[in-house]
mmCIF file of C-alpha atoms and ligand atoms in Angstrom:
data_model
loop_
_atom_site.group_PDB
_atom_site.id
_atom_site.type_symbol
_atom_site.label_atom_id
_atom_site.label_comp_id
_atom_site.label_asym_id
_atom_site.label_seq_id
_atom_site.Cartn_x
_atom_site.Cartn_y
_atom_site.Cartn_z
ATOM 1 C CA UNK H 8 107.626 117.799 81.901
ATOM 2 C CA UNK H 9 106.805 114.290 80.750
ATOM 3 C CA UNK H 10 103.823 112.777 82.554
ATOM 4 C CA UNK H 11 103.494 108.988 82.748
ATOM 5 C CA UNK H 12 100.620 106.963 84.198
ATOM 6 C CA UNK H 13 101.411 103.342 85.113
ATOM 7 C CA UNK H 14 98.713 100.810 86.111
ATOM 8 C CA UNK H 15 99.606 97.800 88.286
ATOM 9 C CA UNK H 16 98.733 94.191 87.329
ATOM 10 C CA UNK H 17 95.469 94.347 85.342
ATOM 11 C CA UNK H 18 93.728 91.126 86.338
ATOM 12 C CA UNK H 19 91.114 89.545 84.097
ATOM 13 C CA UNK H 20 87.883 91.079 82.881
ATOM 14 C CA UNK H 21 87.144 93.168 86.008
ATOM 15 C CA UNK H 22 90.573 94.786 85.620
ATOM 16 C CA UNK H 23 90.106 95.412 81.912
ATOM 17 C CA UNK H 24 86.649 96.877 82.537
ATOM 18 C CA UNK H 25 88.037 99.171 85.251
ATOM 19 C CA UNK H 26 90.592 100.527 82.769
ATOM 20 C CA UNK H 27 88.177 100.849 79.842
ATOM 21 C CA UNK H 28 85.558 102.617 81.969
ATOM 22 C CA UNK H 29 87.919 104.995 83.795
ATOM 23 C CA UNK H 30 90.926 105.696 81.591
ATOM 24 C CA UNK H 31 89.252 108.026 79.061
ATOM 25 C CA UNK H 32 88.232 110.464 81.841
ATOM 26 C CA UNK H 33 91.645 110.139 83.486
ATOM 27 C CA UNK H 34 93.379 110.965 80.199
ATOM 28 C CA UNK H 35 91.164 114.042 79.891
ATOM 29 C CA UNK H 36 91.868 115.284 83.414
ATOM 30 C CA UNK H 37 95.575 114.346 83.699
ATOM 31 C CA UNK H 38 96.701 114.801 80.070
ATOM 32 C CA UNK H 39 99.482 112.192 80.343
ATOM 33 C CA UNK H 40 102.126 111.883 77.630
ATOM 34 C CA UNK H 41 102.168 108.110 78.031
ATOM 35 C CA UNK H 42 100.009 105.449 79.703
ATOM 36 C CA UNK H 43 101.613 102.132 80.681
ATOM 37 C CA UNK H 44 100.281 98.966 82.324
ATOM 38 C CA UNK H 45 101.426 95.630 83.653
ATOM 39 C CA UNK H 46 99.492 92.938 81.765
ATOM 40 C CA UNK H 47 100.791 89.581 83.028
ATOM 41 C CA UNK H 48 97.278 88.733 84.347
ATOM 42 C CA UNK H 49 95.316 90.394 81.545
ATOM 43 C CA UNK H 50 93.555 87.414 79.928
ATOM 44 C CA UNK H 51 91.397 85.672 82.546
ATOM 45 C CA UNK H 52 94.078 86.126 85.195
ATOM 46 C CA UNK H 53 97.044 84.629 83.365
ATOM 47 C CA UNK H 54 98.838 85.715 80.218
ATOM 48 C CA UNK H 55 97.918 88.059 77.392
ATOM 49 C CA UNK H 56 96.100 87.652 74.098
ATOM 50 C CA UNK H 57 95.937 89.869 71.022
ATOM 51 C CA UNK H 58 92.262 90.644 71.750
ATOM 52 C CA UNK H 59 92.765 91.693 75.373
ATOM 53 C CA UNK H 60 95.837 93.793 74.529
ATOM 54 C CA UNK H 61 93.890 95.528 71.767
ATOM 55 C CA UNK H 62 91.085 96.351 74.230
ATOM 56 C CA UNK H 63 93.631 98.318 76.270
ATOM 57 C CA UNK H 64 95.316 99.909 73.266
ATOM 58 C CA UNK H 65 91.882 101.166 72.166
ATOM 59 C CA UNK H 66 91.313 102.550 75.681
ATOM 60 C CA UNK H 67 94.545 104.596 75.445
ATOM 61 C CA UNK H 68 97.305 102.422 76.937
ATOM 62 C CA UNK H 69 100.497 102.875 74.905
ATOM 63 C CA UNK H 70 102.959 100.416 76.435
ATOM 64 C CA UNK H 71 102.945 97.241 78.509
ATOM 65 C CA UNK H 72 105.069 95.160 80.848
ATOM 66 C CA UNK H 73 104.890 91.481 81.766
ATOM 67 C CA UNK H 74 105.807 89.183 84.608
ATOM 68 C CA UNK H 75 106.033 85.533 85.605
ATOM 69 C CA UNK H 76 102.538 84.816 84.186
ATOM 70 C CA UNK H 77 102.787 86.738 80.906
ATOM 71 C CA UNK H 78 103.409 83.619 78.764
ATOM 72 C CA UNK H 79 100.687 81.522 80.428
ATOM 73 C CA UNK H 80 98.250 81.391 77.498
ATOM 74 C CA UNK H 81 100.956 79.558 75.536
ATOM 75 C CA UNK H 82 100.669 80.173 71.792
ATOM 76 C CA UNK H 83 98.031 82.890 72.320
ATOM 77 C CA UNK H 84 100.349 84.797 74.651
ATOM 78 C CA UNK H 85 103.325 84.272 72.343
ATOM 79 C CA UNK H 86 101.286 85.571 69.383
ATOM 80 C CA UNK H 87 100.357 88.727 71.339
ATOM 81 C CA UNK H 88 103.953 89.307 72.499
ATOM 82 C CA UNK H 89 105.193 88.933 68.913
ATOM 83 C CA UNK H 90 102.445 91.027 67.269
ATOM 84 C CA UNK H 91 102.964 93.860 69.759
ATOM 85 C CA UNK H 92 106.727 93.441 70.236
ATOM 86 C CA UNK H 93 107.067 97.216 69.780
ATOM 87 C CA UNK H 94 104.773 97.903 72.772
ATOM 88 C CA UNK H 95 105.196 95.036 75.274
ATOM 89 C CA UNK H 96 108.353 94.547 77.337
ATOM 90 C CA UNK H 97 108.480 90.991 78.694
ATOM 91 C CA UNK H 98 110.944 90.034 81.467
ATOM 92 C CA UNK H 99 114.550 90.577 80.335
ATOM 93 C CA UNK H 100 116.338 88.187 82.746
ATOM 94 C CA UNK H 101 114.909 84.913 81.420
ATOM 95 C CA UNK H 102 116.165 82.644 78.623
ATOM 96 C CA UNK H 103 116.259 84.444 75.255
ATOM 97 C CA UNK H 104 114.215 81.617 73.704
ATOM 98 C CA UNK H 105 111.033 83.188 75.090
ATOM 99 C CA UNK H 106 108.837 85.189 72.678
ATOM 100 C CA UNK H 107 108.655 88.967 72.690
ATOM 101 C CA UNK H 108 110.920 91.971 73.331
ATOM 102 C CA UNK H 109 112.960 92.616 76.437
ATOM 103 C CA UNK H 110 113.088 96.369 75.743
ATOM 104 C CA UNK H 111 110.700 98.708 73.971
ATOM 105 C CA UNK H 112 111.057 102.325 72.939
ATOM 106 C CA UNK H 113 107.828 104.326 72.977
ATOM 107 C CA UNK H 114 107.476 107.650 71.163
ATOM 108 C CA UNK H 115 105.821 110.539 73.007
ATOM 109 C CA UNK H 116 105.463 114.251 72.245
ATOM 110 C CA UNK H 117 108.344 114.905 74.687
ATOM 111 C CA UNK H 118 110.720 112.231 73.362
ATOM 112 C CA UNK H 119 111.307 108.475 73.505
ATOM 113 C CA UNK H 120 110.606 106.481 76.684
ATOM 114 C CA UNK H 121 112.591 103.270 77.213
ATOM 115 C CA UNK H 122 110.569 100.572 78.980
ATOM 116 C CA UNK H 123 111.897 97.427 80.652
ATOM 117 C CA UNK H 124 110.656 94.541 82.805
ATOM 118 C CA UNK H 125 112.688 92.333 85.166
ATOM 119 C CA UNK H 126 111.768 89.427 87.443
ATOM 120 C CA UNK H 127 112.992 89.182 91.018
ATOM 121 C CA UNK H 128 114.655 85.991 92.256
ATOM 122 C CA UNK H 129 113.559 85.882 95.914
ATOM 123 C CA UNK H 130 110.498 83.566 96.295
ATOM 124 C CA UNK H 131 110.037 83.729 92.491
ATOM 125 C CA UNK H 132 111.929 80.735 91.047
ATOM 126 C CA UNK H 133 109.137 78.269 91.872
ATOM 127 C CA UNK H 134 106.518 80.563 90.397
ATOM 128 C CA UNK H 135 108.268 80.748 87.034
ATOM 129 C CA UNK H 136 109.561 77.131 86.770
ATOM 130 C CA UNK H 137 112.634 78.354 84.853
ATOM 131 C CA UNK H 138 115.958 79.737 86.010
ATOM 132 C CA UNK H 139 115.741 83.486 86.557
ATOM 133 C CA UNK H 140 119.038 85.287 86.048
ATOM 134 C CA UNK H 141 120.174 87.932 88.545
ATOM 135 C CA UNK H 142 118.071 91.016 87.819
ATOM 136 C CA UNK H 143 120.884 93.215 89.169
ATOM 137 C CA UNK H 144 123.468 91.923 86.677
ATOM 138 C CA UNK H 145 120.897 91.814 83.874
ATOM 139 C CA UNK H 146 119.687 95.375 84.348
ATOM 140 C CA UNK H 147 123.232 96.787 84.079
ATOM 141 C CA UNK H 148 123.758 95.034 80.728
ATOM 142 C CA UNK H 149 120.267 96.033 79.609
ATOM 143 C CA UNK H 150 120.893 99.722 80.330
ATOM 144 C CA UNK H 151 124.228 99.625 78.487
ATOM 145 C CA UNK H 152 122.572 98.005 75.463
ATOM 146 C CA UNK H 153 119.367 100.030 75.262
ATOM 147 C CA UNK H 154 120.012 103.572 76.398
ATOM 148 C CA UNK H 155 120.587 105.851 73.432
ATOM 149 C CA UNK H 156 120.571 109.606 72.716
ATOM 150 C CA UNK H 157 116.894 109.738 71.705
ATOM 151 C CA UNK H 158 115.785 108.241 75.046
ATOM 152 C CA UNK H 159 114.599 111.003 77.391
ATOM 153 C CA UNK H 160 113.255 108.775 80.182
ATOM 154 C CA UNK H 161 113.662 105.153 81.284
ATOM 155 C CA UNK H 162 111.015 103.274 83.265
ATOM 156 C CA UNK H 163 111.538 99.781 84.640
ATOM 157 C CA UNK H 164 108.839 97.523 86.088
ATOM 158 C CA UNK H 165 110.477 95.240 88.665
ATOM 159 C CA UNK H 166 108.158 92.268 89.007
ATOM 160 C CA UNK H 167 109.099 90.681 92.299
ATOM 161 C CA UNK H 168 107.742 89.215 95.512
ATOM 162 C CA UNK H 169 110.153 90.305 98.249
ATOM 163 C CA UNK H 170 109.982 93.901 99.434
ATOM 164 C CA UNK H 171 113.696 93.819 100.367
ATOM 165 C CA UNK H 172 114.750 92.873 96.837
ATOM 166 C CA UNK H 173 112.593 95.634 95.379
ATOM 167 C CA UNK H 174 113.890 98.334 97.745
ATOM 168 C CA UNK H 175 117.448 97.162 97.004
ATOM 169 C CA UNK H 176 116.803 97.458 93.263
ATOM 170 C CA UNK H 177 115.481 100.971 93.839
ATOM 171 C CA UNK H 178 118.748 102.086 95.418
ATOM 172 C CA UNK H 179 120.792 100.118 92.857
ATOM 173 C CA UNK H 180 119.089 102.014 90.024
ATOM 174 C CA UNK H 181 118.847 105.386 91.788
ATOM 175 C CA UNK H 182 120.066 108.011 89.342
ATOM 176 C CA UNK H 183 120.334 105.442 86.513
ATOM 177 C CA UNK H 184 116.633 105.335 85.533
ATOM 178 C CA UNK H 185 113.755 107.801 85.696
ATOM 179 C CA UNK H 186 111.428 105.407 87.496
ATOM 180 C CA UNK H 187 111.425 101.969 89.076
ATOM 181 C CA UNK H 188 107.937 100.676 89.807
ATOM 182 C CA UNK H 189 107.230 97.359 91.514
ATOM 183 C CA UNK H 190 104.482 94.922 90.496
ATOM 184 C CA UNK H 191 103.442 91.281 91.145
ATOM 185 C CA UNK H 192 102.118 91.258 94.731
ATOM 186 C CA UNK H 193 98.840 92.993 93.710
ATOM 187 C CA UNK H 194 98.948 94.911 97.015
ATOM 188 C CA UNK H 195 99.839 98.618 96.875
ATOM 189 C CA UNK H 196 102.582 99.840 99.179
ATOM 190 C CA UNK H 197 102.588 103.254 100.864
ATOM 191 C CA UNK H 198 106.184 104.156 99.979
ATOM 192 C CA UNK H 199 106.049 106.089 96.715
ATOM 193 C CA UNK H 200 108.997 108.503 96.746
ATOM 194 C CA UNK H 201 111.666 110.223 94.729
ATOM 195 C CA UNK H 202 115.063 108.717 95.580
ATOM 196 C CA UNK H 203 117.891 111.239 96.179
ATOM 197 C CA UNK H 204 119.288 110.956 92.638
ATOM 198 C CA UNK H 205 115.960 111.596 90.897
ATOM 199 C CA UNK H 206 114.468 108.125 90.456
ATOM 200 C CA UNK H 207 110.739 107.732 91.153
ATOM 201 C CA UNK H 208 110.180 104.599 93.230
ATOM 202 C CA UNK H 209 107.375 102.446 94.659
ATOM 203 C CA UNK H 210 107.688 98.896 96.006
ATOM 204 C CA UNK H 211 104.338 97.816 94.527
ATOM 205 C CA UNK H 212 101.742 99.753 92.574
ATOM 206 C CA UNK H 213 98.957 97.270 93.454
ATOM 207 C CA UNK H 214 96.476 95.700 91.039
ATOM 208 C CA UNK H 215 93.563 96.638 88.840
ATOM 209 C CA UNK H 216 91.082 93.833 89.424
ATOM 210 C CA UNK H 217 87.978 92.630 91.229
ATOM 211 C CA UNK H 218 87.343 94.241 94.609
ATOM 212 C CA UNK H 219 86.408 91.780 97.365
ATOM 213 C CA UNK H 220 88.686 89.147 95.836
ATOM 214 C CA UNK H 221 91.991 87.659 96.971
ATOM 215 C CA UNK H 222 94.560 89.289 94.663
ATOM 216 C CA UNK H 223 91.992 89.363 91.832
ATOM 217 C CA UNK H 224 90.937 85.704 92.222
ATOM 218 C CA UNK H 225 87.577 84.439 93.576
ATOM 219 C CA UNK H 226 88.139 84.546 97.323
ATOM 220 C CA UNK H 227 86.352 81.228 98.002
ATOM 221 C CA UNK H 228 88.774 79.347 95.739
ATOM 222 C CA UNK H 229 91.879 80.965 97.175
ATOM 223 C CA UNK H 230 90.630 80.324 100.710
ATOM 224 C CA UNK H 231 89.891 76.688 99.873
ATOM 225 C CA UNK H 232 93.500 76.246 98.768
ATOM 226 C CA UNK H 233 94.719 77.496 102.145
ATOM 227 C CA UNK H 234 92.178 75.504 104.146
ATOM 228 C CA UNK H 235 92.609 72.179 102.349
ATOM 229 C CA UNK H 236 96.308 72.572 101.395
ATOM 230 C CA UNK H 237 95.283 70.989 98.085
ATOM 231 C CA UNK H 238 95.543 72.350 94.553
ATOM 232 C CA UNK H 239 92.413 74.305 93.657
ATOM 233 C CA UNK H 240 92.073 75.850 90.188
ATOM 234 C CA UNK H 241 91.684 79.620 90.407
ATOM 235 C CA UNK H 242 89.009 81.624 88.640
ATOM 236 C CA UNK H 243 88.262 85.315 88.151
ATOM 237 C CA UNK H 244 85.042 86.825 89.603
ATOM 238 C CA UNK H 245 83.794 88.083 86.248
ATOM 239 C CA UNK H 246 80.525 89.367 87.731
ATOM 240 C CA UNK H 247 82.356 91.742 90.101
ATOM 241 C CA UNK H 248 80.465 95.012 90.561
ATOM 242 C CA UNK H 249 83.467 96.925 91.908
ATOM 243 C CA UNK H 250 87.177 96.954 91.115
ATOM 244 C CA UNK H 251 90.396 98.149 92.654
ATOM 245 C CA UNK H 252 92.172 100.647 90.400
ATOM 246 C CA UNK H 253 95.828 101.098 91.360
ATOM 247 C CA UNK H 254 98.236 103.358 89.493
ATOM 248 C CA UNK H 255 100.992 105.905 89.818
ATOM 249 C CA UNK H 256 101.433 109.254 88.094
ATOM 250 C CA UNK H 257 105.070 110.174 87.519
ATOM 251 C CA UNK H 258 106.519 113.502 86.387
ATOM 252 C CA UNK H 259 109.868 113.287 84.587
ATOM 253 C CA UNK H 260 112.002 116.214 83.482
ATOM 254 C CA UNK H 261 112.674 115.199 79.890
ATOM 255 C CA UNK H 262 115.789 117.396 79.767
ATOM 256 C CA UNK H 263 117.561 115.489 82.574
ATOM 257 C CA UNK H 264 115.682 112.157 82.672
ATOM 258 C CA UNK H 265 115.127 112.669 86.399
ATOM 259 C CA UNK H 266 111.755 112.423 88.104
ATOM 260 C CA UNK H 267 110.398 115.205 90.268
ATOM 261 C CA UNK H 268 107.157 113.682 91.530
ATOM 262 C CA UNK H 269 105.361 110.360 91.995
ATOM 263 C CA UNK H 270 101.800 110.070 93.217
ATOM 264 C CA UNK H 271 100.248 106.685 94.051
ATOM 265 C CA UNK H 272 96.487 106.232 93.678
ATOM 266 C CA UNK H 273 94.413 103.333 94.959
ATOM 267 C CA UNK H 274 90.680 103.586 94.536
ATOM 268 C CA UNK H 275 87.593 101.404 94.371
ATOM 269 C CA UNK H 276 85.525 102.026 91.251
ATOM 270 C CA UNK H 277 82.067 100.791 90.292
ATOM 271 C CA UNK H 278 81.871 98.572 87.204
ATOM 272 C CA UNK H 279 79.092 98.920 84.669
HETATM 273 FE FE1 FE2 R 310 100.211 89.702 88.831
HETATM 274 FE FE1 FE2 R 311 103.380 88.045 88.833
#
């Protein structure tokens, strides 16, 4: 069996610390074949950089997915997506002019894992400021283009806001991919399951970021935005002493590409 660990949106330094301080022990106890993570909020809450990606690679993360914020550090994010184009899957249903890869193939001891990332459309267009193509049409083309004989498992991160759109994508892809995991809302859902045709599914994995925050952001700033209805710049609580650590562990039969088990974990960890 192929064992995959997937971490939800790692948000800023508290999220990176939570991974760096907990992943080595988790790798020892779980012995995963592959560790994956959503990194759209990796560098101070928005975007990725070479340095922050390398922190996670050194901690044992082998592959990454993006989201609506993954390009937010402009040329720094583009540089990271280009340098690690063989490890980071950025959203596939956006204009092809964006930097990075829309599909990555990751080698494991049990065979190659195909990794993809798609954006939802419902309540997402404003957040991305660019037209987002239908993820349903795009994922069919993507599967036709990227599945190949060496691929033993396919995992897609569906980065979307609306629970209905994510559940619908789960049933649309049931039996076509090994796992469909949701990200973006930063709130874990209690619906991890194996769909009837062998696809592991969860609406949202949740985030890895500061505990006692609002979605990883300083709660005072987020609250002020709601109370004043004015734009308030967000910041990450870098001095956080505790973090949420949200991930799933998926078991895939590498002979059939079907999943047999998905376990969702949400815990609060102390940060050193
Ligand atoms: Fe996020
Ligand atoms: Fe997002």
